[in-house]
mmCIF file of C-alpha atoms in Angstrom:
data_model
loop_
_atom_site.group_PDB
_atom_site.id
_atom_site.type_symbol
_atom_site.label_atom_id
_atom_site.label_comp_id
_atom_site.label_asym_id
_atom_site.label_seq_id
_atom_site.Cartn_x
_atom_site.Cartn_y
_atom_site.Cartn_z
ATOM 1 C CA MET A 1 134.837 104.318 75.253
ATOM 2 C CA THR A 2 133.591 106.939 77.671
ATOM 3 C CA LYS A 3 130.012 105.638 77.362
ATOM 4 C CA LEU A 4 130.725 102.265 79.020
ATOM 5 C CA PRO A 5 130.988 103.505 82.646
ATOM 6 C CA ALA A 6 127.854 105.586 82.155
ATOM 7 C CA LEU A 7 125.977 102.534 80.843
ATOM 8 C CA ARG A 8 127.169 100.462 83.774
ATOM 9 C CA LEU A 9 125.990 103.146 86.175
ATOM 10 C CA TYR A 10 122.627 103.329 84.402
ATOM 11 C CA PHE A 11 122.009 99.588 84.643
ATOM 12 C CA ALA A 12 123.188 99.517 88.262
ATOM 13 C CA VAL A 13 120.662 102.223 89.109
ATOM 14 C CA GLN A 14 117.900 100.363 87.271
ATOM 15 C CA LEU A 15 118.689 97.167 89.181
ATOM 16 C CA LEU A 16 118.608 99.089 92.449
ATOM 17 C CA VAL A 17 115.242 100.630 91.569
ATOM 18 C CA ALA A 18 113.832 97.230 90.607
ATOM 19 C CA ALA A 19 115.100 95.672 93.849
ATOM 20 C CA THR A 20 113.597 98.520 95.903
ATOM 21 C CA GLN A 21 110.232 98.159 94.165
ATOM 22 C CA LEU A 22 110.273 94.394 94.715
ATOM 23 C CA HIS A 23 111.018 94.849 98.411
ATOM 24 C CA ALA A 24 108.191 97.393 98.704
ATOM 25 C CA GLN A 25 105.768 94.846 97.221
ATOM 26 C CA SER A 26 106.751 92.083 99.626
ATOM 27 C CA TRP A 27 104.685 90.602 102.468
ATOM 28 C CA PRO A 28 107.410 89.893 105.030
ATOM 29 C CA MET A 29 105.236 89.188 108.067
ATOM 30 C CA PHE A 30 101.770 88.571 109.460
ATOM 31 C CA ARG A 31 99.465 91.420 108.296
ATOM 32 C CA GLY A 32 102.164 92.651 105.909
ATOM 33 C CA ASN A 33 103.734 95.473 107.936
ATOM 34 C CA PRO A 34 104.771 96.389 111.502
ATOM 35 C CA GLN A 35 101.532 98.335 112.083
ATOM 36 C CA GLN A 36 99.569 95.137 111.296
ATOM 37 C CA THR A 37 97.220 96.951 108.880
ATOM 38 C CA GLY A 38 96.806 94.159 106.305
ATOM 39 C CA ILE A 39 97.333 96.407 103.255
ATOM 40 C CA ALA A 40 99.005 95.009 100.131
ATOM 41 C CA SER A 41 101.224 97.302 98.069
ATOM 42 C CA CYS A 42 100.895 95.303 94.847
ATOM 43 C CA THR A 43 97.899 94.556 92.631
ATOM 44 C CA LEU A 44 96.048 91.403 91.615
ATOM 45 C CA PRO A 45 94.093 90.695 88.421
ATOM 46 C CA GLU A 46 90.311 91.096 88.451
ATOM 47 C CA LYS A 47 89.932 87.316 88.274
ATOM 48 C CA PRO A 48 93.024 85.763 89.905
ATOM 49 C CA THR A 49 94.153 82.490 88.357
ATOM 50 C CA LEU A 50 95.422 79.502 90.332
ATOM 51 C CA LEU A 51 99.109 79.307 89.379
ATOM 52 C CA TRP A 52 100.237 76.421 91.567
ATOM 53 C CA GLN A 53 99.505 74.452 94.713
ATOM 54 C CA PHE A 54 101.806 72.718 97.176
ATOM 55 C CA LYS A 55 100.713 69.826 99.383
ATOM 56 C CA ALA A 56 102.326 69.938 102.812
ATOM 57 C CA GLY A 57 100.239 67.063 104.185
ATOM 58 C CA GLU A 58 99.017 68.580 107.467
ATOM 59 C CA ALA A 59 97.002 71.639 108.426
ATOM 60 C CA ILE A 60 98.310 75.114 107.640
ATOM 61 C CA VAL A 61 96.978 77.883 109.867
ATOM 62 C CA SER A 62 100.176 79.899 109.621
ATOM 63 C CA THR A 63 100.008 82.895 107.282
ATOM 64 C CA ALA A 64 102.731 82.868 104.635
ATOM 65 C CA ALA A 65 105.472 85.467 104.197
ATOM 66 C CA ILE A 66 106.476 86.575 100.676
ATOM 67 C CA SER A 67 109.872 88.148 100.025
ATOM 68 C CA ASP A 68 112.351 88.245 97.123
ATOM 69 C CA HIS A 69 110.529 85.656 94.978
ATOM 70 C CA MET A 70 110.164 83.224 97.892
ATOM 71 C CA VAL A 71 107.265 82.011 100.059
ATOM 72 C CA TYR A 72 107.826 80.932 103.673
ATOM 73 C CA VAL A 73 105.051 79.051 105.459
ATOM 74 C CA GLY A 74 104.741 76.927 108.595
ATOM 75 C CA CYS A 75 102.788 73.697 108.974
ATOM 76 C CA ASP A 76 101.275 71.597 111.754
ATOM 77 C CA ASN A 77 103.802 68.870 110.925
ATOM 78 C CA GLY A 78 106.541 71.019 112.458
ATOM 79 C CA THR A 79 108.061 72.042 109.140
ATOM 80 C CA LEU A 80 108.794 75.498 107.793
ATOM 81 C CA TYR A 81 108.834 75.432 103.992
ATOM 82 C CA ALA A 82 110.672 77.809 101.666
ATOM 83 C CA LEU A 83 108.899 77.655 98.291
ATOM 84 C CA HIS A 84 109.731 79.390 95.032
ATOM 85 C CA LEU A 85 107.015 81.954 94.356
ATOM 86 C CA ALA A 86 107.161 81.243 90.634
ATOM 87 C CA ASP A 87 106.201 77.557 90.768
ATOM 88 C CA GLY A 88 105.781 76.390 94.387
ATOM 89 C CA LYS A 89 108.797 74.091 94.327
ATOM 90 C CA VAL A 90 110.645 73.554 97.586
ATOM 91 C CA LYS A 91 113.968 75.365 97.946
ATOM 92 C CA TRP A 92 114.516 74.124 101.490
ATOM 93 C CA GLN A 93 112.636 72.970 104.557
ATOM 94 C CA THR A 94 113.545 73.088 108.222
ATOM 95 C CA HIS A 95 111.976 71.227 111.138
ATOM 96 C CA THR A 96 111.233 71.911 114.773
ATOM 97 C CA SER A 97 112.910 69.589 117.274
ATOM 98 C CA PRO A 98 110.952 66.488 118.401
ATOM 99 C CA SER A 99 108.443 67.484 121.049
ATOM 100 C CA THR A 100 109.263 67.160 124.721
ATOM 101 C CA GLN A 101 105.546 67.285 125.563
ATOM 102 C CA PRO A 102 103.689 64.020 126.309
ATOM 103 C CA SER A 103 101.337 62.832 123.582
ATOM 104 C CA SER A 104 98.258 60.612 123.913
ATOM 105 C CA ALA A 105 98.581 59.426 120.295
ATOM 106 C CA PRO A 106 100.553 56.185 119.817
ATOM 107 C CA SER A 107 103.537 56.688 117.536
ATOM 108 C CA THR A 108 106.832 55.008 116.781
ATOM 109 C CA GLN A 109 108.469 58.418 116.354
ATOM 110 C CA PRO A 110 108.189 61.522 118.535
ATOM 111 C CA SER A 111 106.055 64.219 116.989
ATOM 112 C CA ARG A 112 107.409 67.629 116.130
ATOM 113 C CA PRO A 113 105.731 70.696 117.633
ATOM 114 C CA SER A 114 103.497 72.447 115.132
ATOM 115 C CA ILE A 115 104.185 75.866 113.642
ATOM 116 C CA GLN A 116 101.129 78.084 113.901
ATOM 117 C CA SER A 117 103.158 81.257 114.289
ATOM 118 C CA SER A 118 103.397 83.081 110.956
ATOM 119 C CA PRO A 119 107.008 83.482 109.783
ATOM 120 C CA THR A 120 108.620 86.916 109.693
ATOM 121 C CA VAL A 121 111.394 87.796 107.245
ATOM 122 C CA SER A 122 113.963 90.281 108.545
ATOM 123 C CA GLY A 123 117.234 90.811 106.682
ATOM 124 C CA ASP A 124 118.798 87.409 106.108
ATOM 125 C CA LEU A 125 116.667 85.730 108.784
ATOM 126 C CA VAL A 126 113.296 83.971 108.994
ATOM 127 C CA LEU A 127 111.745 84.093 112.478
ATOM 128 C CA PHE A 128 108.929 81.925 113.922
ATOM 129 C CA GLY A 129 107.699 80.207 117.078
ATOM 130 C CA ASP A 130 106.470 76.681 117.761
ATOM 131 C CA GLN A 131 104.027 74.784 119.979
ATOM 132 C CA ASP A 132 106.752 73.802 122.459
ATOM 133 C CA GLY A 133 107.522 77.447 123.182
ATOM 134 C CA VAL A 134 110.715 77.662 121.149
ATOM 135 C CA PHE A 135 111.332 80.790 119.106
ATOM 136 C CA HIS A 136 113.480 80.104 116.032
ATOM 137 C CA SER A 137 115.787 82.145 113.837
ATOM 138 C CA VAL A 138 116.924 80.429 110.630
ATOM 139 C CA ALA A 139 118.896 81.603 107.608
ATOM 140 C CA ARG A 140 116.842 82.696 104.600
ATOM 141 C CA ALA A 141 119.399 81.185 102.226
ATOM 142 C CA ASP A 142 119.230 77.575 103.403
ATOM 143 C CA GLY A 143 117.005 77.278 106.492
ATOM 144 C CA LEU A 144 119.897 76.393 108.787
ATOM 145 C CA PRO A 145 119.412 77.431 112.433
ATOM 146 C CA ARG A 146 121.007 80.684 113.575
ATOM 147 C CA TRP A 147 119.705 80.693 117.149
ATOM 148 C CA THR A 148 116.743 79.635 119.307
ATOM 149 C CA PHE A 149 115.136 81.022 122.462
ATOM 150 C CA GLN A 150 113.059 78.932 124.880
ATOM 151 C CA THR A 151 109.925 80.341 126.506
ATOM 152 C CA ASN A 152 107.639 78.555 128.974
ATOM 153 C CA GLY A 153 104.537 78.389 126.796
ATOM 154 C CA GLU A 154 103.378 77.946 123.220
ATOM 155 C CA VAL A 155 104.457 80.633 120.765
ATOM 156 C CA ILE A 156 101.522 81.205 118.417
ATOM 157 C CA SER A 157 102.230 84.944 118.246
ATOM 158 C CA SER A 158 104.191 86.038 115.200
ATOM 159 C CA ALA A 159 107.257 88.230 115.413
ATOM 160 C CA ASN A 160 107.547 91.946 114.782
ATOM 161 C CA CYS A 161 110.877 93.725 114.343
ATOM 162 C CA TRP A 162 112.080 97.156 115.392
ATOM 163 C CA LYS A 163 115.631 98.319 114.690
ATOM 164 C CA ASP A 164 117.978 95.633 116.089
ATOM 165 C CA ARG A 165 115.346 93.742 118.070
ATOM 166 C CA VAL A 166 112.436 91.337 117.688
ATOM 167 C CA VAL A 167 109.268 91.162 119.843
ATOM 168 C CA PHE A 168 106.701 88.363 120.189
ATOM 169 C CA GLY A 169 104.279 86.908 122.719
ATOM 170 C CA SER A 170 104.038 83.545 124.458
ATOM 171 C CA TYR A 171 101.418 81.493 126.271
ATOM 172 C CA ASP A 172 103.552 81.896 129.394
ATOM 173 C CA ASN A 173 101.893 85.354 129.731
ATOM 174 C CA HIS A 174 104.964 87.298 128.573
ATOM 175 C CA LEU A 175 105.903 89.649 125.772
ATOM 176 C CA TYR A 176 109.547 89.065 124.839
ATOM 177 C CA CYS A 177 112.125 91.339 123.240
ATOM 178 C CA LEU A 178 115.321 89.745 121.886
ATOM 179 C CA LYS A 179 118.353 90.903 119.956
ATOM 180 C CA LEU A 180 117.946 90.010 116.293
ATOM 181 C CA ALA A 181 121.625 89.183 115.907
ATOM 182 C CA ASP A 182 121.919 86.443 118.512
ATOM 183 C CA GLY A 183 118.580 85.972 120.340
ATOM 184 C CA ALA A 184 119.819 87.430 123.619
ATOM 185 C CA LEU A 185 117.019 88.520 125.949
ATOM 186 C CA LEU A 186 116.764 92.309 126.210
ATOM 187 C CA TRP A 187 113.607 92.391 128.326
ATOM 188 C CA LYS A 188 110.337 90.589 128.962
ATOM 189 C CA PHE A 189 107.037 92.021 130.170
ATOM 190 C CA GLU A 190 104.558 89.939 132.154
ATOM 191 C CA THR A 191 100.876 90.337 131.316
ATOM 192 C CA GLU A 192 97.948 88.777 133.153
ATOM 193 C CA GLY A 193 97.121 86.195 130.476
ATOM 194 C CA ARG A 194 98.367 84.331 127.431
ATOM 195 C CA VAL A 195 99.689 86.423 124.566
ATOM 196 C CA HIS A 196 98.326 84.935 121.356
ATOM 197 C CA GLY A 197 98.310 87.862 118.928
ATOM 198 C CA THR A 198 101.209 89.535 117.187
ATOM 199 C CA PRO A 199 102.414 92.823 118.710
ATOM 200 C CA ALA A 200 102.013 95.881 116.491
ATOM 201 C CA ILE A 201 104.619 98.644 116.322
ATOM 202 C CA ALA A 202 103.592 102.272 116.896
ATOM 203 C CA GLY A 203 106.616 104.579 117.051
ATOM 204 C CA ASP A 204 108.838 103.186 119.802
ATOM 205 C CA LYS A 205 106.009 101.212 121.414
ATOM 206 C CA ALA A 206 104.808 97.623 121.000
ATOM 207 C CA LEU A 207 101.012 97.324 121.237
ATOM 208 C CA VAL A 208 99.906 93.933 122.479
ATOM 209 C CA SER A 209 96.434 92.554 123.195
ATOM 210 C CA GLY A 210 95.953 89.262 124.972
ATOM 211 C CA CYS A 211 93.907 86.893 127.065
ATOM 212 C CA ASP A 212 93.985 89.314 130.000
ATOM 213 C CA GLY A 213 91.583 91.548 128.068
ATOM 214 C CA LYS A 214 94.014 94.467 127.958
ATOM 215 C CA LEU A 215 95.628 96.442 125.158
ATOM 216 C CA ARG A 216 99.037 97.500 126.423
ATOM 217 C CA ALA A 217 101.640 99.879 124.992
ATOM 218 C CA ILE A 218 105.118 98.679 125.988
ATOM 219 C CA GLY A 219 108.283 100.692 125.367
ATOM 220 C CA LEU A 220 110.541 98.895 122.929
ATOM 221 C CA LEU A 221 113.669 100.393 124.441
ATOM 222 C CA ASP A 222 113.077 99.488 128.092
ATOM 223 C CA GLY A 223 110.105 97.100 128.294
ATOM 224 C CA LYS A 224 108.144 99.503 130.504
ATOM 225 C CA GLN A 225 104.376 99.912 130.151
ATOM 226 C CA ALA A 226 103.321 103.311 128.806
ATOM 227 C CA SER A 227 99.551 102.787 128.759
ATOM 228 C CA GLU A 228 96.844 100.193 129.328
ATOM 229 C CA VAL A 229 93.256 99.926 128.089
ATOM 230 C CA ASP A 230 90.640 97.448 129.313
ATOM 231 C CA LEU A 231 89.042 95.934 126.182
ATOM 232 C CA GLY A 232 86.161 94.379 128.088
ATOM 233 C CA GLY A 233 87.133 90.833 127.132
ATOM 234 C CA TYR A 234 90.063 88.695 126.074
ATOM 235 C CA SER A 235 91.507 88.878 122.576
ATOM 236 C CA GLY A 236 93.348 86.473 120.310
ATOM 237 C CA ALA A 237 93.821 89.054 117.566
ATOM 238 C CA SER A 238 96.510 91.551 116.662
ATOM 239 C CA ALA A 239 95.747 95.252 116.864
ATOM 240 C CA ALA A 240 95.794 97.270 113.622
ATOM 241 C CA VAL A 241 97.359 100.662 114.303
ATOM 242 C CA SER A 242 97.315 104.106 112.723
ATOM 243 C CA GLY A 243 98.902 106.893 114.747
ATOM 244 C CA HIS A 244 97.382 106.946 118.229
ATOM 245 C CA THR A 245 94.414 104.746 117.284
ATOM 246 C CA ALA A 246 94.219 100.966 117.329
ATOM 247 C CA PHE A 247 91.467 98.506 116.424
ATOM 248 C CA VAL A 248 91.100 94.971 117.772
ATOM 249 C CA GLY A 249 88.418 92.284 118.024
ATOM 250 C CA THR A 250 87.538 90.398 121.204
ATOM 251 C CA PHE A 251 85.926 87.142 122.276
ATOM 252 C CA THR A 252 83.189 89.142 123.953
ATOM 253 C CA ASN A 253 81.748 89.740 120.470
ATOM 254 C CA GLN A 254 83.042 93.268 119.967
ATOM 255 C CA VAL A 255 85.448 95.261 117.840
ATOM 256 C CA VAL A 256 87.044 98.015 119.895
ATOM 257 C CA GLY A 257 88.467 101.326 118.701
ATOM 258 C CA VAL A 258 91.115 102.616 121.101
ATOM 259 C CA ASP A 259 93.179 105.748 121.609
ATOM 260 C CA TRP A 260 96.123 103.804 122.954
ATOM 261 C CA ALA A 261 98.210 106.887 123.777
ATOM 262 C CA ALA A 262 95.459 108.414 125.926
ATOM 263 C CA GLY A 263 94.482 105.012 127.292
ATOM 264 C CA LYS A 264 90.777 105.245 126.467
ATOM 265 C CA ILE A 265 88.078 103.496 124.449
ATOM 266 C CA LEU A 266 86.780 105.465 121.448
ATOM 267 C CA TRP A 267 83.951 103.109 120.500
ATOM 268 C CA ASN A 268 82.676 99.536 120.618
ATOM 269 C CA TYR A 269 81.105 97.784 117.644
ATOM 270 C CA GLU A 270 78.868 94.728 117.868
ATOM 271 C CA ASN A 271 76.758 92.932 115.312
ATOM 272 C CA PRO A 272 73.207 93.861 116.411
ATOM 273 C CA ASP A 273 71.743 90.625 115.041
ATOM 274 C CA ARG A 274 74.352 87.908 115.651
ATOM 275 C CA GLN A 275 76.688 88.101 118.642
ATOM 276 C CA PHE A 276 79.788 86.001 118.008
ATOM 277 C CA PRO A 277 83.503 86.424 118.827
ATOM 278 C CA PHE A 278 85.995 88.236 116.593
ATOM 279 C CA TYR A 279 89.176 86.140 116.250
ATOM 280 C CA SER A 280 90.236 87.703 112.950
ATOM 281 C CA SER A 281 92.708 90.610 112.989
ATOM 282 C CA ALA A 282 91.479 93.801 111.334
ATOM 283 C CA ALA A 283 92.660 95.390 108.086
ATOM 284 C CA LEU A 284 92.813 99.158 108.257
ATOM 285 C CA THR A 285 92.588 101.975 105.709
ATOM 286 C CA ASP A 286 91.895 105.678 106.191
ATOM 287 C CA GLN A 287 88.222 105.051 105.436
ATOM 288 C CA ARG A 288 87.429 101.607 106.815
ATOM 289 C CA VAL A 289 88.154 98.903 109.367
ATOM 290 C CA PHE A 290 87.610 95.455 107.824
ATOM 291 C CA ILE A 291 87.327 92.453 110.128
ATOM 292 C CA GLY A 292 85.963 88.912 109.961
ATOM 293 C CA GLY A 293 83.763 87.361 112.633
ATOM 294 C CA ARG A 294 82.608 83.982 113.787
ATOM 295 C CA ASP A 295 79.157 85.244 112.831
ATOM 296 C CA LYS A 296 80.192 84.211 109.272
ATOM 297 C CA THR A 297 80.434 87.865 108.298
ATOM 298 C CA LEU A 298 83.061 90.237 106.970
ATOM 299 C CA HIS A 299 82.352 93.638 108.535
ATOM 300 C CA ALA A 300 83.268 97.095 107.240
ATOM 301 C CA ILE A 301 83.274 99.706 110.011
ATOM 302 C CA ASP A 302 83.812 103.465 109.993
ATOM 303 C CA PRO A 303 87.052 103.995 111.967
ATOM 304 C CA LYS A 304 85.941 107.349 113.393
ATOM 305 C CA SER A 305 82.417 106.531 114.559
ATOM 306 C CA GLY A 306 82.496 102.754 114.934
ATOM 307 C CA LYS A 307 79.302 102.489 112.852
ATOM 308 C CA ALA A 308 78.655 99.666 110.402
ATOM 309 C CA VAL A 309 79.156 100.503 106.710
ATOM 310 C CA TRP A 310 78.365 97.127 105.177
ATOM 311 C CA ALA A 311 78.448 93.404 105.972
ATOM 312 C CA PHE A 312 79.262 90.495 103.658
ATOM 313 C CA ARG A 313 77.963 87.037 104.615
ATOM 314 C CA ALA A 314 80.031 83.923 103.999
ATOM 315 C CA LYS A 315 78.889 80.339 104.572
ATOM 316 C CA GLY A 316 81.296 79.665 107.428
ATOM 317 C CA ARG A 317 82.996 81.580 110.203
ATOM 318 C CA ILE A 318 85.759 84.019 109.249
ATOM 319 C CA ASP A 319 88.811 83.524 111.468
ATOM 320 C CA SER A 320 91.058 84.434 108.539
ATOM 321 C CA SER A 321 92.264 88.045 108.645
ATOM 322 C CA PRO A 322 91.298 90.144 105.598
ATOM 323 C CA VAL A 323 93.783 91.778 103.229
ATOM 324 C CA VAL A 324 93.057 94.954 101.265
ATOM 325 C CA VAL A 325 94.322 94.864 97.678
ATOM 326 C CA GLY A 326 93.447 98.059 95.848
ATOM 327 C CA SER A 327 89.660 98.407 95.881
ATOM 328 C CA ARG A 328 89.014 94.844 97.059
ATOM 329 C CA VAL A 329 89.219 92.850 100.283
ATOM 330 C CA PHE A 330 90.378 89.219 100.180
ATOM 331 C CA VAL A 331 89.575 86.804 103.010
ATOM 332 C CA GLY A 332 89.165 83.089 103.639
ATOM 333 C CA SER A 333 86.448 81.213 105.516
ATOM 334 C CA THR A 334 85.894 77.844 107.163
ATOM 335 C CA ASP A 335 83.427 77.170 104.340
ATOM 336 C CA GLY A 336 86.524 76.484 102.201
ATOM 337 C CA LEU A 337 86.061 79.559 100.029
ATOM 338 C CA LEU A 338 88.495 82.379 99.371
ATOM 339 C CA TYR A 339 86.514 85.561 98.717
ATOM 340 C CA ALA A 340 87.171 88.894 97.026
ATOM 341 C CA VAL A 341 84.769 91.623 98.164
ATOM 342 C CA ASP A 342 84.403 95.179 96.882
ATOM 343 C CA ALA A 343 85.771 97.487 99.584
ATOM 344 C CA ALA A 344 83.253 100.248 98.801
ATOM 345 C CA ASP A 345 79.960 98.355 98.936
ATOM 346 C CA GLY A 346 80.688 94.826 100.220
ATOM 347 C CA ARG A 347 79.599 93.008 97.089
ATOM 348 C CA GLY A 348 81.336 89.743 96.305
ATOM 349 C CA SER A 349 83.325 89.941 93.069
ATOM 350 C CA TRP A 350 85.238 86.621 92.975
ATOM 351 C CA GLN A 351 85.621 83.418 94.916
ATOM 352 C CA TYR A 352 87.607 80.183 94.796
ATOM 353 C CA ASP A 353 86.660 76.867 96.376
ATOM 354 C CA ALA A 354 89.771 75.477 98.064
ATOM 355 C CA GLY A 355 87.940 72.357 99.225
ATOM 356 C CA SER A 356 88.984 72.721 102.862
ATOM 357 C CA PRO A 357 88.510 75.284 105.646
ATOM 358 C CA ILE A 358 90.704 78.386 105.433
ATOM 359 C CA SER A 359 91.668 79.786 108.829
ATOM 360 C CA ALA A 360 95.037 81.120 107.678
ATOM 361 C CA SER A 361 95.115 84.659 106.325
ATOM 362 C CA PRO A 362 96.005 85.536 102.738
ATOM 363 C CA ALA A 363 99.483 86.924 102.069
ATOM 364 C CA VAL A 364 99.714 89.258 99.058
ATOM 365 C CA GLY A 365 103.056 90.267 97.587
ATOM 366 C CA GLU A 366 104.856 90.597 94.274
ATOM 367 C CA GLY A 367 101.596 90.238 92.358
ATOM 368 C CA ARG A 368 100.639 86.958 94.013
ATOM 369 C CA LEU A 369 98.175 85.843 96.697
ATOM 370 C CA VAL A 370 99.248 82.862 98.794
ATOM 371 C CA VAL A 371 97.093 81.080 101.375
ATOM 372 C CA GLY A 372 97.119 77.700 103.115
ATOM 373 C CA THR A 373 94.220 75.434 104.100
ATOM 374 C CA GLU A 374 93.434 73.099 106.975
ATOM 375 C CA ASP A 375 94.038 70.039 104.779
ATOM 376 C CA GLY A 376 97.619 71.181 104.223
ATOM 377 C CA VAL A 377 97.532 72.721 100.741
ATOM 378 C CA VAL A 378 99.196 76.011 99.842
ATOM 379 C CA PHE A 379 97.491 77.851 96.967
ATOM 380 C CA CYS A 380 99.086 80.615 94.893
ATOM 381 C CA PHE A 381 96.982 82.945 92.717
ATOM 382 C CA GLY A 382 97.939 85.687 90.296
ATOM 383 C CA GLU A 383 97.947 86.571 86.641
ATOM 384 C CA LYS A 384 98.684 83.754 84.244
ATOM 385 C CA LYS A 385 101.385 84.860 81.826
#
């Protein structure tokens, strides 16, 4: 009889360990983690198999979030879908409110503002912005609204969370910080241009790049600027951060390495043969910076020197942000292909033809890769059991 409590304790511990491991393998936000490094903590098979696809009907440029066996993804039709990771079936869906903006397209029903902001999972909430400038918090369990916050411009930026607060950017030139519990405004910081990218978290600072061509470090506690770096051109990307260094692409055809704490540029990288903008956000390891370009190329750059290591050519521009999974880099392209590239030498090792441009970024969690396409299809890859 004395063994029963011990057995119960054993199984409780095993369940806790399993839950912790599952959480560690999740992809709860754009780029996978608060530092926006694009590194997956799970593995994928050498030749991923298509497990399911879900047809949303309109373009998907929002990157999915994966958490606790669920996929959350936004769509241009103004719907956020909660899909079961196992089979792609809908658990719930929630909609943005009918748009208050005038439309030139004739319609018997008002359109709903699109969701291009990638959803962020935090606790029991899913957070995202919409084209009408509304930032939403809905319940993970059923998609019912918890609270909303109105900005004065589109919210394409995805949310990042720090302690009891959430930060995101808006096209009204502001970085916002709200209370997670109720959406109350804690502070807002005015930049000199639209804030498109997702802020990265470095210690107690939010690093935000934007259309004013600056990388700014803003204190999460008080909303005060700690440092500012001129990137030499505007950016629509999120900065990938490690310690005091950050890496971000610009529309002036460069990738910039920055010491954000010191407020100085470390290096600038530019394709010597084809000068095109970098809209993709970088993935970052200790050895490499991986970033896609509108020059139809996935670039691998040495993070210390800013020198090119290798370049992989696709058939279309790469606005999708790459994800590092073990020794491979996965990225989509407007040529409709999802690529896997060897991280060491840049050789292509696998590809899948999705049949439509891929501008969304892959999400990789719990042994699955999920990505949406511009014709409104969500694809899920993994190992077929």
